[in-house]
Every structure is written in C-alpha cells, then in structure tokens.
Amino acid sequence: SLAAAAHLGIPVSAIAAGRDIERLERQARQLRPRLAAVFDERAAKALRIALADTATRVVSGMEGLLECAAAPESDCVVTAVSGSVGLQPTLAAIDCGKRIALANKETLVCAGSLVMARAAERGAEIVPVDSEHSAIFQSLGGRLRHGALRRILLTASGGPFRGLTRAETYYKTPAEAVAHPNWGMGAKISVDSATMMNKGLE
C-alpha cells in the first residue's frame, strides 16, 4: 500500500513497523511522513538516530501506533499489523471516524462485534483489503441484501498435506506442516494453513 501511495502521489502522514527499521527508514525518506512508529522500543531508539536529519518524528510502542492511527491529517488508516496488536489502533482510528483499510483479520476474530458496532456508531467505514475478505467484498460489489447470501466457499492453495486423507494426516508433525510447497511463510501461518485453521479464521 505504501508503494501504491508513492506511485499515485498520495500523501502519507504516518507509517509503522514492528522492528524492521531499515525498511521503515527507506520508506520515511521516500514518503516524508510526519510520524513513524516502531512497536519495538529498542528499534525505535535506533530509528530516531537514523532519522535525526529529517522532519519525521519517531514514536514507539502501542502509544506510537495509537498516535499514528489517530493522526488528524489522515482520512484512511491501513491496519496491517500482525495479530491482536491491531485491535487497539483500529479502534483508535474508528473513534476518529476514519476509513479503515483492514488487512488484519485478527481484529475481527478477537472482537468483531465490538469493532463493527463501534464503526457503525462513529460512522467509520471498514473496507477489507486482505486476501479472501477483499475478494468477497469486491465480488459482492456492495449489492448484498439481508439474507441474499447463503454461503461462501473458500478455496485453499494446497499445502503440504494436499491430497491426503484425514487418517493420513493424523501423525504429521509441525516440521512437516511448515514445509509448504508453494511459498515460504512464518511457522504459525504455515501450520494454520496446513491444518486449514487459517480458513476458519478467514
């Protein structure tokens, strides 16, 4: 999304990362945001030094993410952090009435009823931008009437256990589960994919 913003000339007021400050520094120098948040406090200190010659202010921890999510000059917030860490920044952006481009399904898995009720109350729009959610959203094209959709079928890429029977998967190990034949993912996502748990979360 940052590459798209740069390509389209859309101003970016705040950016964030967990601890990858090398990439964040490059992005900050290219996009010149007012804020750069780093969740990891030690990495944030290093980024403050690296960006000392710029006008970008470096903030850290959850407080930093919340400040970025509520930046008054932005009207859209992309929530793309991993795990339940995305819940508080998403709520902060909703409280400011911003449009939320949600790429963090855990926010809805953890507290979907709370998030959606708060968004309706504050007039904040939530747009799914990650994988299956976005594909379904785009396919519906905003034409969904209550009760019109009976079921959604989600397909899978076919992980390391594709084609095996349930009985054949019984003794499979985590090491075998992370051996995805198509691409490399983190261990948790690989196991979730191999066991189809990820589809349940989707």
XYZ file of N, CA, C and O in Angstrom:
808
model
N 0.822 -1.206 0.000
C 0.000 0.000 0.000
C 0.856 1.256 0.000
O 0.480 2.261 -0.570
N 2.046 1.188 0.664
C 2.926 2.358 0.644
C 3.488 2.592 -0.748
O 3.619 3.735 -1.188
N 3.801 1.504 -1.461
C 4.287 1.638 -2.832
C 3.210 2.240 -3.717
O 3.500 3.094 -4.571
N 1.964 1.836 -3.514
C 0.854 2.394 -4.288
C 0.678 3.877 -3.978
O 0.474 4.690 -4.881
N 0.774 4.230 -2.703
C 0.652 5.640 -2.323
C 1.742 6.472 -2.969
O 1.482 7.566 -3.487
N 2.962 5.955 -2.952
C 4.078 6.679 -3.569
C 3.854 6.825 -5.067
O 4.060 7.900 -5.638
N 3.416 5.753 -5.721
C 3.184 5.774 -7.162
C 2.079 6.764 -7.543
O 2.175 7.465 -8.555
N 1.032 6.820 -6.711
C -0.106 7.689 -7.012
C 0.047 9.107 -6.460
O -0.804 9.958 -6.696
N 1.119 9.340 -5.717
C 1.331 10.669 -5.145
C 0.404 10.991 -3.989
O 0.126 12.157 -3.712
N -0.096 9.976 -3.300
C -0.976 10.181 -2.152
C -0.113 10.470 -0.928
O 0.785 9.679 -0.604
N -0.327 11.570 -0.242
C 0.499 11.869 0.926
C 0.270 10.863 2.049
O -0.867 10.453 2.309
N 1.349 10.465 2.699
C 1.299 9.518 3.816
C 1.733 10.276 5.060
O 2.853 10.782 5.134
N 0.846 10.347 6.048
C 1.148 11.141 7.240
C 1.811 10.335 8.343
O 2.483 10.890 9.204
N 1.639 9.008 8.329
C 2.219 8.171 9.374
C 2.470 6.774 8.837
O 1.694 6.262 8.027
N 3.570 6.176 9.291
C 3.889 4.796 8.923
C 4.323 4.056 10.178
O 4.720 4.676 11.171
N 4.239 2.736 10.140
C 4.573 1.959 11.335
C 5.195 0.627 10.953
O 4.972 0.109 9.859
N 5.948 0.081 11.895
C 6.559 -1.240 11.732
C 6.766 -1.856 13.101
O 6.715 -1.155 14.120
N 6.999 -3.155 13.106
C 7.287 -3.841 14.363
C 8.697 -3.570 14.828
O 8.932 -3.001 15.892
N 9.676 -3.967 13.960
C 11.077 -3.708 14.305
C 11.987 -3.573 13.084
O 13.182 -3.361 13.219
N 11.432 -3.678 11.887
C 12.238 -3.591 10.664
C 12.521 -2.120 10.341
O 11.881 -1.516 9.481
N 13.517 -1.566 11.033
C 13.755 -0.128 10.871
C 14.528 0.213 9.605
O 14.473 1.354 9.147
N 15.223 -0.744 9.011
C 15.922 -0.446 7.760
C 14.913 -0.111 6.673
O 15.049 0.886 5.961
N 13.895 -0.942 6.543
C 12.853 -0.676 5.549
C 12.069 0.578 5.926
O 11.747 1.406 5.078
N 11.756 0.729 7.215
C 10.989 1.894 7.655
C 11.752 3.188 7.393
O 11.159 4.196 7.000
N 13.059 3.164 7.583
C 13.855 4.365 7.287
C 13.775 4.714 5.802
O 13.589 5.884 5.444
N 13.919 3.705 4.935
C 13.817 3.963 3.491
C 12.450 4.556 3.144
O 12.351 5.521 2.378
N 11.392 3.976 3.730
C 10.047 4.474 3.456
C 9.861 5.897 3.971
O 9.245 6.727 3.316
N 10.410 6.174 5.147
C 10.284 7.515 5.723
C 10.999 8.545 4.860
O 10.501 9.655 4.651
N 12.146 8.186 4.348
C 12.893 9.128 3.499
C 12.183 9.345 2.163
O 12.226 10.433 1.604
N 11.513 8.328 1.663
C 10.803 8.462 0.397
C 9.483 9.216 0.564
O 9.159 10.108 -0.223
N 8.715 8.859 1.617
C 7.359 9.388 1.761
C 7.253 10.626 2.649
O 6.249 11.309 2.637
N 8.266 10.859 3.463
C 8.329 12.020 4.362
C 7.102 12.168 5.262
O 6.474 13.240 5.302
N 6.748 11.115 5.999
C 5.594 11.227 6.898
C 5.929 12.071 8.114
O 7.103 12.218 8.478
N 4.907 12.585 8.758
C 5.118 13.339 9.996
C 5.500 12.403 11.131
O 6.287 12.755 12.003
N 4.938 11.181 11.134
C 5.183 10.214 12.200
C 5.670 8.888 11.648
O 5.218 8.444 10.589
N 6.558 8.245 12.396
C 6.963 6.864 12.120
C 6.939 6.136 13.452
O 7.623 6.536 14.401
N 6.131 5.088 13.528
C 6.009 4.334 14.775
C 6.738 3.000 14.650
O 6.648 2.331 13.624
N 7.457 2.650 15.715
C 8.129 1.351 15.791
C 7.664 0.701 17.086
O 7.845 1.262 18.162
N 7.048 -0.462 16.965
C 6.495 -1.112 18.145
C 7.585 -1.491 19.139
O 7.436 -1.311 20.338
N 8.701 -1.981 18.639
C 9.822 -2.374 19.496
C 10.577 -1.125 19.979
O 11.080 -0.344 19.173
N 10.645 -0.945 21.286
C 11.227 0.279 21.866
C 12.712 0.449 21.499
O 13.166 1.549 21.194
N 13.474 -0.640 21.548
C 14.914 -0.545 21.243
C 15.132 -0.151 19.781
O 15.984 0.685 19.464
N 14.342 -0.757 18.889
C 14.454 -0.410 17.471
C 14.041 1.037 17.231
O 14.621 1.725 16.386
N 13.064 1.524 17.982
C 12.622 2.916 17.847
C 13.751 3.880 18.179
O 13.924 4.904 17.507
N 14.533 3.571 19.207
C 15.666 4.433 19.570
C 16.659 4.522 18.423
O 17.171 5.603 18.100
N 16.931 3.387 17.783
C 17.861 3.375 16.657
C 17.298 4.172 15.480
O 18.040 4.893 14.789
N 15.991 4.076 15.246
C 15.393 4.823 14.134
C 15.411 6.324 14.410
O 15.587 7.122 13.489
N 15.236 6.718 15.660
C 15.302 8.147 15.992
C 16.658 8.728 15.579
O 16.735 9.827 15.043
N 17.699 7.969 15.829
C 19.049 8.412 15.442
C 19.163 8.445 13.926
O 19.659 9.413 13.346
N 18.686 7.397 13.255
C 18.808 7.308 11.795
C 18.037 8.414 11.082
O 18.466 8.889 10.031
N 16.909 8.851 11.660
C 16.078 9.878 11.010
C 16.243 11.264 11.631
O 15.429 12.153 11.390
N 17.302 11.440 12.385
C 17.521 12.725 13.070
C 17.646 13.893 12.097
O 17.357 15.038 12.458
N 18.040 13.620 10.865
C 18.203 14.687 9.877
C 16.921 14.964 9.091
O 16.942 15.726 8.132
N 15.806 14.347 9.498
C 14.541 14.537 8.786
C 13.521 15.209 9.712
O 13.762 15.369 10.909
N 12.369 15.532 9.160
C 11.291 16.134 9.963
C 10.351 15.070 10.536
O 9.387 15.409 11.219
N 10.628 13.809 10.273
C 9.765 12.723 10.768
C 10.030 12.485 12.250
O 11.170 12.273 12.656
N 8.977 12.499 13.043
C 9.091 12.222 14.477
C 8.847 10.742 14.706
O 7.862 10.179 14.225
N 9.741 10.097 15.444
C 9.642 8.662 15.703
C 8.976 8.437 17.058
O 9.394 8.986 18.071
N 7.920 7.637 17.055
C 7.194 7.272 18.275
C 7.288 5.758 18.424
O 7.682 5.054 17.497
N 6.906 5.236 19.609
C 7.133 3.818 19.834
C 6.023 3.163 20.650
O 5.196 3.842 21.256
N 6.064 1.826 20.659
C 5.138 1.041 21.446
C 3.700 1.195 20.987
O 3.405 1.733 19.921
N 2.787 0.712 21.807
C 1.366 0.831 21.486
C 0.934 2.289 21.417
O 0.129 2.671 20.572
N 1.513 3.124 22.270
C 1.168 4.549 22.241
C 1.501 5.153 20.880
O 0.754 5.978 20.349
N 2.618 4.733 20.312
C 3.006 5.225 18.994
C 2.041 4.778 17.912
O 1.665 5.560 17.031
N 1.627 3.500 17.961
C 0.658 3.009 16.981
C -0.667 3.762 17.085
O -1.277 4.113 16.080
N -1.081 4.031 18.317
C -2.339 4.759 18.525
C -2.246 6.181 17.992
O -3.195 6.696 17.399
N -1.096 6.815 18.198
C -0.917 8.177 17.689
C -0.966 8.200 16.165
O -1.580 9.084 15.563
N -0.346 7.203 15.532
C -0.389 7.114 14.073
C -1.821 6.883 13.584
O -2.269 7.510 12.628
N -2.538 5.982 14.247
C -3.900 5.641 13.824
C -4.846 6.833 13.931
O -5.812 6.929 13.182
N -4.550 7.732 14.848
C -5.423 8.886 15.072
C -4.872 10.171 14.468
O -5.396 11.252 14.749
N -3.844 10.081 13.637
C -3.241 11.279 13.043
C -4.326 12.126 12.381
O -5.045 11.646 11.501
N -4.486 13.371 12.817
C -5.632 14.172 12.352
C -5.642 14.468 10.865
O -6.695 14.677 10.277
N -4.470 14.479 10.228
C -4.431 14.838 8.814
C -4.740 13.665 7.885
O -4.858 13.848 6.674
N -4.886 12.457 8.415
C -5.175 11.308 7.552
C -6.667 10.985 7.589
O -7.325 11.140 8.609
N -7.180 10.533 6.453
C -8.589 10.147 6.408
C -8.768 8.646 6.205
O -9.885 8.134 6.274
N -7.671 7.922 5.944
C -7.722 6.478 5.779
C -6.564 5.856 6.544
O -5.435 6.346 6.463
N -6.844 4.791 7.282
C -5.816 4.088 8.041
C -5.780 2.641 7.567
O -6.809 1.958 7.560
N -4.604 2.188 7.146
C -4.414 0.792 6.763
C -3.930 0.046 7.999
O -2.853 0.329 8.520
N -4.740 -0.878 8.492
C -4.348 -1.691 9.641
C -3.810 -3.008 9.106
O -4.573 -3.874 8.681
N -2.481 -3.133 9.132
C -1.844 -4.323 8.566
C -0.846 -4.950 9.522
O 0.005 -5.714 9.097
N -0.933 -4.627 10.799
C -0.044 -5.261 11.771
C -0.518 -6.685 12.011
O -1.651 -7.040 11.704
N 0.357 -7.506 12.558
C 0.041 -8.911 12.753
C -0.566 -9.173 14.124
O -0.144 -8.603 15.122
N -1.578 -10.014 14.157
C -2.151 -10.474 15.415
C -3.076 -9.470 16.079
O -3.522 -8.494 15.488
N -3.328 -9.729 17.354
C -4.279 -8.911 18.112
C -3.749 -7.511 18.410
O -4.492 -6.662 18.883
N -2.482 -7.253 18.105
C -1.907 -5.910 18.275
C -2.702 -4.888 17.465
O -2.773 -3.718 17.820
N -3.339 -5.334 16.389
C -4.084 -4.412 15.531
C -5.389 -3.908 16.113
O -5.947 -2.926 15.616
N -5.884 -4.532 17.175
C -7.194 -4.156 17.704
C -7.238 -2.719 18.217
O -8.106 -1.935 17.811
N -6.330 -2.356 19.104
C -6.376 -1.004 19.688
C -6.188 0.102 18.646
O -6.947 1.080 18.655
N -5.194 -0.001 17.741
C -5.081 1.048 16.720
C -6.307 1.143 15.820
O -6.717 2.241 15.436
N -6.919 -0.005 15.511
C -8.125 0.029 14.683
C -9.247 0.765 15.403
O -9.937 1.603 14.814
N -9.422 0.479 16.689
C -10.452 1.173 17.468
C -10.156 2.670 17.561
O -11.070 3.494 17.507
N -8.871 3.019 17.702
C -8.496 4.438 17.768
C -8.856 5.151 16.468
O -9.371 6.270 16.481
N -8.600 4.495 15.334
C -8.936 5.093 14.044
C -10.448 5.194 13.870
O -10.968 6.196 13.357
N -11.157 4.174 14.321
C -12.630 4.198 14.254
C -13.173 5.355 15.080
O -14.078 6.076 14.642
N -12.623 5.555 16.276
C -13.092 6.638 17.143
C -12.902 8.007 16.505
O -13.600 8.955 16.858
N -11.959 8.098 15.567
C -11.743 9.352 14.846
C -12.581 9.424 13.569
O -12.461 10.370 12.797
N -13.399 8.385 13.325
C -14.264 8.380 12.151
C -13.538 8.160 10.842
O -14.039 8.536 9.778
N -12.382 7.530 10.894
C -11.591 7.334 9.677
C -12.075 6.125 8.885
O -12.727 5.233 9.414
N -11.709 6.086 7.631
C -11.936 4.894 6.808
C -10.829 3.908 7.168
O -9.651 4.267 7.172
N -11.203 2.657 7.430
C -10.235 1.644 7.819
C -10.063 0.663 6.675
O -11.023 -0.010 6.264
N -8.844 0.561 6.148
C -8.496 -0.482 5.183
C -7.923 -1.626 6.019
O -6.769 -1.576 6.463
N -8.734 -2.628 6.268
C -8.386 -3.666 7.241
C -7.717 -4.865 6.571
O -8.333 -5.585 5.803
N -6.436 -5.057 6.908
C -5.686 -6.218 6.424
C -5.306 -7.109 7.599
O -4.407 -7.926 7.495
N -5.989 -6.942 8.705
C -5.680 -7.657 9.945
C -6.930 -8.377 10.433
O -7.754 -7.812 11.123
N -7.073 -9.641 10.001
C -8.304 -10.370 10.331
C -8.441 -10.645 11.816
O -9.552 -10.778 12.323
N -7.309 -10.689 12.544
C -7.369 -10.977 13.977
C -8.185 -9.940 14.743
O -8.800 -10.250 15.757
N -8.202 -8.719 14.250
C -9.009 -7.674 14.885
C -10.476 -8.087 14.945
O -11.145 -7.904 15.954
N -10.967 -8.668 13.856
C -12.366 -9.096 13.829
C -12.566 -10.452 14.492
O -13.617 -10.713 15.072
N -11.548 -11.321 14.416
C -11.645 -12.614 15.097
C -11.733 -12.388 16.605
O -12.523 -13.007 17.305
N -10.908 -11.466 17.120
C -10.866 -11.186 18.567
C -12.101 -10.435 19.051
O -12.620 -10.739 20.124
N -12.524 -9.440 18.292
C -13.556 -8.539 18.814
C -14.440 -7.976 17.705
O -14.738 -6.786 17.684
N -14.866 -8.844 16.802
C -15.653 -8.386 15.657
C -16.912 -7.628 16.022
O -17.195 -6.575 15.446
N -17.670 -8.129 16.999
C -18.920 -7.450 17.348
C -18.645 -6.063 17.932
O -19.355 -5.102 17.629
N -17.603 -5.945 18.738
C -17.234 -4.648 19.315
C -16.774 -3.682 18.225
O -17.215 -2.533 18.166
N -15.897 -4.157 17.353
C -15.338 -3.307 16.297
C -16.433 -2.832 15.345
O -16.513 -1.635 15.027
N -17.287 -3.741 14.894
C -18.316 -3.357 13.928
C -19.361 -2.435 14.548
O -19.820 -1.492 13.900
N -19.705 -2.682 15.816
C -20.667 -1.794 16.491
C -20.083 -0.403 16.661
O -20.761 0.604 16.442
N -18.805 -0.336 17.043
C -18.153 0.973 17.226
C -18.058 1.698 15.887
O -18.249 2.904 15.811
N -17.742 0.970 14.815
C -17.648 1.597 13.491
C -18.993 2.174 13.061
O -19.058 3.291 12.541
N -20.081 1.426 13.309
C -21.413 1.920 12.955
C -21.769 3.148 13.777
O -22.324 4.128 13.262
N -21.417 3.120 15.042
C -21.716 4.236 15.945
C -20.964 5.500 15.552
O -21.499 6.604 15.625
N -19.705 5.345 15.137
C -18.861 6.504 14.808
C -18.885 6.876 13.335
O -18.210 7.811 12.923
N -19.563 6.110 12.520
C -19.610 6.409 11.090
C -18.317 6.107 10.369
O -18.011 6.733 9.352
N -17.562 5.153 10.875
C -16.300 4.770 10.240
C -16.549 3.597 9.291
O -17.224 2.642 9.642
N -16.001 3.682 8.099
C -16.163 2.616 7.113
C -15.012 1.631 7.239
O -13.846 2.029 7.344
N -15.314 0.345 7.233
C -14.279 -0.686 7.256
C -14.284 -1.397 5.913
O -15.307 -1.953 5.501
N -13.149 -1.350 5.227
C -13.006 -1.975 3.914
C -11.975 -3.093 4.026
O -10.830 -2.835 4.383
N -12.346 -4.340 3.736
C -11.377 -5.430 3.809
C -10.401 -5.366 2.638
O -10.828 -5.246 1.486
N -9.120 -5.434 2.918
C -8.121 -5.341 1.847
C -7.189 -6.547 1.805
O -6.238 -6.564 1.029
N -7.450 -7.565 2.614
C -6.564 -8.724 2.659
C -7.235 -9.955 2.061
O -8.369 -10.285 2.403
N -6.565 -10.606 1.171
C -6.880 -11.905 0.583
C -8.383 -12.166 0.410
O -9.080 -11.436 -0.277
N -8.860 -13.236 1.051
C -10.240 -13.671 0.838
C -11.263 -12.590 1.137
O -12.236 -12.427 0.401
N -11.046 -11.847 2.202
C -12.021 -10.818 2.590
C -12.222 -9.799 1.481
O -13.345 -9.413 1.166
N -11.118 -9.367 0.903
C -11.206 -8.364 -0.154
C -11.854 -8.947 -1.405
O -12.655 -8.284 -2.065
N -11.514 -10.194 -1.726
C -12.096 -10.827 -2.912
C -13.611 -10.946 -2.772
O -14.358 -10.666 -3.719
N -14.078 -11.346 -1.591
C -15.522 -11.464 -1.350
C -16.172 -10.091 -1.421
O -17.217 -9.908 -2.056
N -15.555 -9.118 -0.780
C -16.069 -7.747 -0.771
C -16.205 -7.215 -2.193
O -17.232 -6.642 -2.568
N -15.171 -7.430 -3.005
C -15.203 -6.945 -4.384
C -16.236 -7.694 -5.221
O -16.912 -7.111 -6.070
N -16.372 -8.991 -4.982
C -17.351 -9.787 -5.733
C -18.779 -9.329 -5.449
O -19.619 -9.302 -6.338
N -19.041 -8.986 -4.194
C -20.388 -8.544 -3.826
C -20.696 -7.159 -4.374
O -21.847 -6.835 -4.645
N -19.674 -6.339 -4.513
C -19.871 -5.019 -5.094
C -20.864 -4.155 -4.353
O -21.517 -3.310 -4.939
N -21.028 -4.369 -3.060
C -21.932 -3.558 -2.262
C -23.403 -3.860 -2.493
O -24.272 -3.114 -2.067
N -23.705 -4.983 -3.161
C -25.094 -5.271 -3.521
C -25.757 -6.299 -2.607
O -26.792 -6.852 -2.942
N -25.190 -6.564 -1.472
C -25.733 -7.595 -0.600
C -26.980 -7.111 0.134
O -26.968 -6.081 0.793
N -28.051 -7.851 -0.028
C -29.261 -7.612 0.747
C -29.291 -8.616 1.879
O -28.755 -9.717 1.769
N -29.943 -8.282 2.967
C -30.040 -9.186 4.104
C -30.667 -10.509 3.664
O -31.735 -10.535 3.059
N -29.982 -11.598 3.923
C -30.487 -12.918 3.587
C -30.205 -13.358 2.161
O -30.534 -14.478 1.784
N -29.584 -12.486 1.342
C -29.361 -12.834 -0.056
C -28.182 -13.790 -0.235
O -28.127 -14.537 -1.217
N -27.271 -13.782 0.685
C -26.091 -14.633 0.579
C -26.257 -15.839 1.493
O -26.435 -15.698 2.697
N -26.235 -17.041 0.911
C -26.429 -18.242 1.713
C -25.110 -18.860 2.175
O -25.002 -19.357 3.268
N -24.112 -18.864 1.303
C -22.836 -19.440 1.732
C -21.707 -18.919 0.869
O -21.913 -18.485 -0.274
N -20.512 -18.982 1.435
C -19.288 -18.579 0.744
C -18.345 -19.775 0.777
O -18.145 -20.392 1.826
N -17.767 -20.124 -0.355
C -16.798 -21.224 -0.427
C -15.406 -20.631 -0.562
O -15.127 -19.886 -1.500
N -14.534 -20.958 0.378
C -13.147 -20.507 0.321
C -12.273 -21.665 -0.136
O -12.365 -22.770 0.407
N -11.430 -21.414 -1.113
C -10.527 -22.455 -1.596
C -9.177 -22.317 -0.920
O -8.876 -21.294 -0.306
N -8.363 -23.340 -1.036
C -7.027 -23.323 -0.448
C -5.999 -23.660 -1.527
O -6.314 -24.321 -2.516
N -4.785 -23.195 -1.312
C -3.733 -23.383 -2.308
C -3.244 -24.823 -2.375
O -2.631 -25.223 -3.348
N -3.492 -25.581 -1.332
C -2.983 -26.950 -1.320
C -1.621 -26.981 -0.673
O -0.595 -26.927 -1.339
N -1.596 -27.042 0.626
C -0.347 -27.056 1.370
C 0.330 -28.405 1.317
O 0.056 -29.223 0.438
N 1.204 -28.683 2.279
C 1.990 -29.912 2.238
C 1.165 -31.182 2.416
O 1.643 -32.270 2.105
N -0.078 -31.072 2.884
C -0.904 -32.253 3.114
C -2.003 -32.424 2.066
O -2.928 -33.203 2.240
N -1.885 -31.688 0.982
C -2.893 -31.765 -0.074
C -2.996 -33.190 -0.610
O -1.990 -33.838 -0.885
N -4.229 -33.653 -0.732
C -4.458 -34.976 -1.300
C -4.433 -36.116 -0.300
O -4.763 -37.240 -0.641
N -4.041 -35.817 0.940
C -4.004 -36.864 1.960
C -5.381 -37.026 2.594
O -6.159 -36.077 2.666
N -5.660 -38.213 3.070
C -6.904 -38.432 3.803
C -6.728 -37.914 5.222
O -5.608 -37.659 5.678
N -7.832 -37.758 5.922
C -7.766 -37.321 7.317
C -6.906 -38.286 8.144
O -6.090 -37.869 8.962
N -7.057 -39.577 7.905
C -6.274 -40.578 8.637
C -4.782 -40.421 8.361
O -3.944 -40.582 9.255
N -4.427 -40.090 7.118
C -3.013 -39.942 6.751
C -2.383 -38.711 7.386
O -1.166 -38.643 7.538
N -3.187 -37.721 7.752
C -2.622 -36.505 8.370
C -2.474 -36.634 9.886
O -1.857 -35.780 10.515
N -3.005 -37.700 10.451
C -3.082 -37.818 11.919
C -1.716 -37.711 12.598
O -1.588 -37.067 13.639
N -0.694 -38.320 12.031
C 0.620 -38.337 12.678
C 1.606 -37.338 12.067
O 2.798 -37.409 12.320
N 1.119 -36.411 11.300
C 2.007 -35.409 10.713
C 2.549 -34.491 11.805
O 1.880 -34.215 12.798
N 3.752 -33.991 11.601
C 4.430 -33.167 12.608
C 4.417 -31.697 12.205
O 4.221 -31.370 11.030
N 4.678 -30.799 13.175
C 4.806 -29.378 12.821
C 5.886 -29.134 11.771
O 5.719 -28.281 10.894
N 6.975 -29.878 11.829
C 8.051 -29.705 10.839
C 7.542 -30.009 9.433
O 7.904 -29.334 8.465
N 6.683 -31.014 9.314
C 6.111 -31.336 8.005
C 5.082 -30.283 7.589
O 4.947 -29.969 6.411
N 4.398 -29.725 8.558
C 3.380 -28.716 8.256
C 3.980 -27.426 7.711
O 3.354 -26.737 6.912
N 5.181 -27.069 8.139
C 5.788 -25.812 7.685
C 6.484 -25.959 6.334
O 6.955 -24.979 5.771
N 6.524 -27.169 5.799
C 7.165 -27.408 4.504
C 6.181 -27.142 3.373
O 5.806 -28.022 2.611
N 5.726 -25.887 3.264
C 4.742 -25.515 2.243
C 5.386 -25.610 0.860
O 6.472 -25.080 0.636
N 4.733 -26.285 -0.098
C 5.360 -26.489 -1.408
C 5.343 -25.276 -2.325
O 6.045 -25.235 -3.321
N 4.531 -24.275 -2.001
C 4.359 -23.151 -2.923
C 5.087 -21.879 -2.518
O 5.521 -21.119 -3.375
N 5.196 -21.598 -1.236
C 5.863 -20.375 -0.804
C 6.265 -20.496 0.652
O 5.766 -21.344 1.380
N 7.172 -19.608 1.092
C 7.623 -19.601 2.473
C 6.793 -18.643 3.301
O 6.570 -17.510 2.894
N 6.307 -19.118 4.447
C 5.536 -18.289 5.360
C 6.120 -18.499 6.749
O 6.923 -19.393 6.960
N 5.708 -17.708 7.696
C 6.118 -17.935 9.070
C 5.558 -19.254 9.578
O 4.610 -19.802 9.018
N 6.148 -19.774 10.662
C 5.754 -21.085 11.174
C 4.283 -21.146 11.561
O 3.577 -22.096 11.212
N 3.783 -20.119 12.270
C 2.380 -20.161 12.711
C 1.429 -20.171 11.521
O 0.489 -20.971 11.465
N 1.667 -19.292 10.562
C 0.787 -19.214 9.399
C 0.877 -20.502 8.586
O -0.126 -20.992 8.065
N 2.075 -21.084 8.503
C 2.236 -22.336 7.764
C 1.439 -23.462 8.413
O 0.771 -24.240 7.730
N 1.512 -23.567 9.743
C 0.750 -24.607 10.446
C -0.741 -24.344 10.309
O -1.530 -25.261 10.042
N -1.158 -23.091 10.464
C -2.573 -22.749 10.303
C -3.061 -23.086 8.894
O -4.193 -23.520 8.702
N -2.205 -22.880 7.903
C -2.568 -23.180 6.527
C -2.677 -24.684 6.309
O -3.645 -25.174 5.724
N -1.689 -25.431 6.814
C -1.674 -26.885 6.622
C -2.843 -27.565 7.315
O -3.368 -28.568 6.820
N -3.276 -27.029 8.441
C -4.386 -27.636 9.199
C -5.735 -27.064 8.804
O -6.751 -27.473 9.346
N -5.736 -26.090 7.885
C -6.935 -25.391 7.444
C -7.511 -24.455 8.507
O -8.578 -23.884 8.325
N -6.803 -24.286 9.612
C -7.265 -23.360 10.641
C -7.352 -21.941 10.089
O -8.241 -21.168 10.461
N -6.433 -21.609 9.183
C -6.444 -20.274 8.610
C -7.755 -19.978 7.892
O -8.254 -18.859 7.927
N -8.336 -21.007 7.241
C -9.615 -20.802 6.567
C -10.716 -20.546 7.585
O -11.641 -19.778 7.332
N -10.614 -21.194 8.734
C -11.581 -20.917 9.800
C -11.484 -19.486 10.273
O -12.496 -18.811 10.496
N -10.258 -18.979 10.401
C -10.064 -17.587 10.796
C -10.553 -16.642 9.700
O -11.123 -15.587 9.999
N -10.314 -16.995 8.461
C -10.790 -16.156 7.350
C -12.304 -16.045 7.437
O -12.879 -14.987 7.221
